[in-house]
PDB file of C-alpha atoms in Angstrom:
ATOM      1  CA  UNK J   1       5.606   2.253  -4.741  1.00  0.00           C
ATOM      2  CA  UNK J   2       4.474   4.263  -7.618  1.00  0.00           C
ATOM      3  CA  UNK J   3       6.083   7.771  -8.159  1.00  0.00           C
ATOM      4  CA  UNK J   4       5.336  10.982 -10.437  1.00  0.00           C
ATOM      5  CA  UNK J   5       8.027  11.836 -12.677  1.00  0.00           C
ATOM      6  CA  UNK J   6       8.671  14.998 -11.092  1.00  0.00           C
ATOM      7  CA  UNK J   7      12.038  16.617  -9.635  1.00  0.00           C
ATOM      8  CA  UNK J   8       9.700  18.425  -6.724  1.00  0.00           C
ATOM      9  CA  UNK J   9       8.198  17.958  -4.069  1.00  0.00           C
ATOM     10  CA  UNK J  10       4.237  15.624  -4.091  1.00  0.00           C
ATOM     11  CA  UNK J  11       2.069  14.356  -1.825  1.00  0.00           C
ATOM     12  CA  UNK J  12       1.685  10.514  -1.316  1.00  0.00           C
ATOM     13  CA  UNK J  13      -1.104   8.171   0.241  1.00  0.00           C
ATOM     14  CA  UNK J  14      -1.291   4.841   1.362  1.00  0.00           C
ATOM     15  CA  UNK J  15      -3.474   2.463  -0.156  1.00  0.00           C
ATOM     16  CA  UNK J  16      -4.543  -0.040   2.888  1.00  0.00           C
ATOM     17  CA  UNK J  17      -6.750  -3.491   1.758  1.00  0.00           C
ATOM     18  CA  UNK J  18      -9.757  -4.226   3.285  1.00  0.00           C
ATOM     19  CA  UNK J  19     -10.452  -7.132   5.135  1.00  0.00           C
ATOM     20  CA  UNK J  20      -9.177  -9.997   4.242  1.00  0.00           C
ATOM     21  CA  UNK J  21      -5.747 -11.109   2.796  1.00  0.00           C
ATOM     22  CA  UNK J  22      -4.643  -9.352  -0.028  1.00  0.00           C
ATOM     23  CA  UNK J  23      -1.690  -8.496  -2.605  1.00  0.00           C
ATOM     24  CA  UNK J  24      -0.506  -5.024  -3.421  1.00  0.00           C
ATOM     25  CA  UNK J  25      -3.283  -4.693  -6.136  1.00  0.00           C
ATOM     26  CA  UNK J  26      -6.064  -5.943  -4.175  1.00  0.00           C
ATOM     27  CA  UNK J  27      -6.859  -8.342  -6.577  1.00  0.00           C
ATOM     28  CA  UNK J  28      -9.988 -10.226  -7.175  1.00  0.00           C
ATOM     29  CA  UNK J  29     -11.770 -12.049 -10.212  1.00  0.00           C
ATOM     30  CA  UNK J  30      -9.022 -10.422 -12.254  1.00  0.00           C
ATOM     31  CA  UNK J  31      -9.685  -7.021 -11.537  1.00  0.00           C
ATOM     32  CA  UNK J  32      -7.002  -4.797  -9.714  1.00  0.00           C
ATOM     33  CA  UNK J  33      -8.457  -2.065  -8.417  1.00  0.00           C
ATOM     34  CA  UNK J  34      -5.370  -0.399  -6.445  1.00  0.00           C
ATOM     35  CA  UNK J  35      -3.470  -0.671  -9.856  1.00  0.00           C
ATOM     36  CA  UNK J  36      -5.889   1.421 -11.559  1.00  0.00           C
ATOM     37  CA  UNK J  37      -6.043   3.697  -8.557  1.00  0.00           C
ATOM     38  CA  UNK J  38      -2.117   4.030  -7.896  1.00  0.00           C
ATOM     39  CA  UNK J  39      -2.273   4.782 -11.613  1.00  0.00           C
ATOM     40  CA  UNK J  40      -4.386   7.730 -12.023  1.00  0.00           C
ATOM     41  CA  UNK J  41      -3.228   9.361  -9.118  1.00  0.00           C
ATOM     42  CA  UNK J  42       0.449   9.039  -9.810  1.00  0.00           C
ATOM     43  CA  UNK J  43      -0.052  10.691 -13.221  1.00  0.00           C
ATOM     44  CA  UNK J  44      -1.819  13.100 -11.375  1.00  0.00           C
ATOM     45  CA  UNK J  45       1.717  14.097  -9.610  1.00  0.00           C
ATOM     46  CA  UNK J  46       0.762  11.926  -6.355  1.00  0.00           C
ATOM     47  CA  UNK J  47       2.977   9.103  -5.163  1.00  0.00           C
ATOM     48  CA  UNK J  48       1.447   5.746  -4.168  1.00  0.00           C
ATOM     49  CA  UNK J  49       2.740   2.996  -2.059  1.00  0.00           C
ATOM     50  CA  UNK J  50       0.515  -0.800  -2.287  1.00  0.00           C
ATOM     51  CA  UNK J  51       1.878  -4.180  -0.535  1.00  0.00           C
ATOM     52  CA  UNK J  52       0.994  -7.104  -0.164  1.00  0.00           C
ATOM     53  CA  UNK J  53      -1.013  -7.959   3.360  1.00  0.00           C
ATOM     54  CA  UNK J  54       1.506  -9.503   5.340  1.00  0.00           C
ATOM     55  CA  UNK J  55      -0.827 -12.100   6.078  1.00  0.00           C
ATOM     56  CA  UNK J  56      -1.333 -12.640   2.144  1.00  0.00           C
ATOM     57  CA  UNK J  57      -0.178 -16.410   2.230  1.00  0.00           C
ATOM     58  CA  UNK J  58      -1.371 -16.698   6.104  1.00  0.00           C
ATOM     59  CA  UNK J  59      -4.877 -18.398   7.420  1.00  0.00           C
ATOM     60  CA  UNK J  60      -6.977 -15.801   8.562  1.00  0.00           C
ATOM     61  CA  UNK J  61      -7.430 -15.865  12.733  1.00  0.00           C
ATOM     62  CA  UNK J  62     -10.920 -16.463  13.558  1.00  0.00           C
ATOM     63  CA  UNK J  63     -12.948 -13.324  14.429  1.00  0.00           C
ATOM     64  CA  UNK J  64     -11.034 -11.110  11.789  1.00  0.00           C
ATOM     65  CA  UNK J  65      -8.848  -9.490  14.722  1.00  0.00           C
ATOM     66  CA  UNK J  66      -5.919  -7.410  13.138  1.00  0.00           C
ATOM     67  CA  UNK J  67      -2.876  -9.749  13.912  1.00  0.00           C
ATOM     68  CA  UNK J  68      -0.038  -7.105  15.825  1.00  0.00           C
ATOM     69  CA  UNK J  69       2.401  -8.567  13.056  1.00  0.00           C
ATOM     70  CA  UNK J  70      -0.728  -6.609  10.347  1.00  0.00           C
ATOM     71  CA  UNK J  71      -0.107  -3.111  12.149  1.00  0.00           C
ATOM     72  CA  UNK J  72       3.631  -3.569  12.370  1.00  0.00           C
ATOM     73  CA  UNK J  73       3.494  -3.423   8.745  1.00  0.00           C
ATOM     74  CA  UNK J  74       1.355  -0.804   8.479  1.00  0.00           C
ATOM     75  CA  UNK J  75       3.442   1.578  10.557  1.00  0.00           C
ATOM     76  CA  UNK J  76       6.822   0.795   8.814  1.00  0.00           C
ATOM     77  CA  UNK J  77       5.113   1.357   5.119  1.00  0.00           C
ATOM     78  CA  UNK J  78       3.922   4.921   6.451  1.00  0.00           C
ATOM     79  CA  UNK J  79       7.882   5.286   7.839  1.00  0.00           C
ATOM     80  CA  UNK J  80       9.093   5.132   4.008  1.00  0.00           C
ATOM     81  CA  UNK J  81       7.007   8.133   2.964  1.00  0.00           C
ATOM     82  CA  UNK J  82       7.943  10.133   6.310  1.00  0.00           C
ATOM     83  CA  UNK J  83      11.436   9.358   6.014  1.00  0.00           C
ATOM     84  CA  UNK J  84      11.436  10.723   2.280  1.00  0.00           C
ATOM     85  CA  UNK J  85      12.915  14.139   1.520  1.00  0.00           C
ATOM     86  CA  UNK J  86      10.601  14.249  -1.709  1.00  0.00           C
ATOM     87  CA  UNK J  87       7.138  13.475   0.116  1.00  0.00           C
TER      88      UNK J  87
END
């Protein structure tokens, strides 16, 4: 989680990989886009929050369904930003 160096109040987003296991940056042939992104936009006053795909070390379930475990994760990373008084 990236956050603006700010005392008040800012908004935050959620930066959610594609398909496909990936770390926090979404990495790939070097380049880390969500890096860049979380970046700008905390220096823009906006707080970020990347992880890793909890299925970043798994094999990948044929038919690219969305594992319950995947969502799981999903909902308790949104959780931190609702449960913070400076979001």
């Amino acid at each position: 989680m990236t956050l603006p160096d700010t005392q008040k109040k800012y908004p935050a987003v959620i930066l959610v990989t594609g398909s496909g296991a990936q770390n926090r940056d979404e990495e790939i042939l070097g380049h880390k886009p969500f890096l860049v992104i979380a970046d700008h936009l905390t220096k823009a006053g906006i707080a970020v929050l990347r992880y890793d795909d909890r299925h970043f070390k798994m094999p990948v379930k044929k038919g690219g369904v969305i594992p319950r475990k995947v969502l799981h994760t999903m909902q308790k990373q949104r959780s931190i930003f609702l449960n913070s008084k400076k979001i």
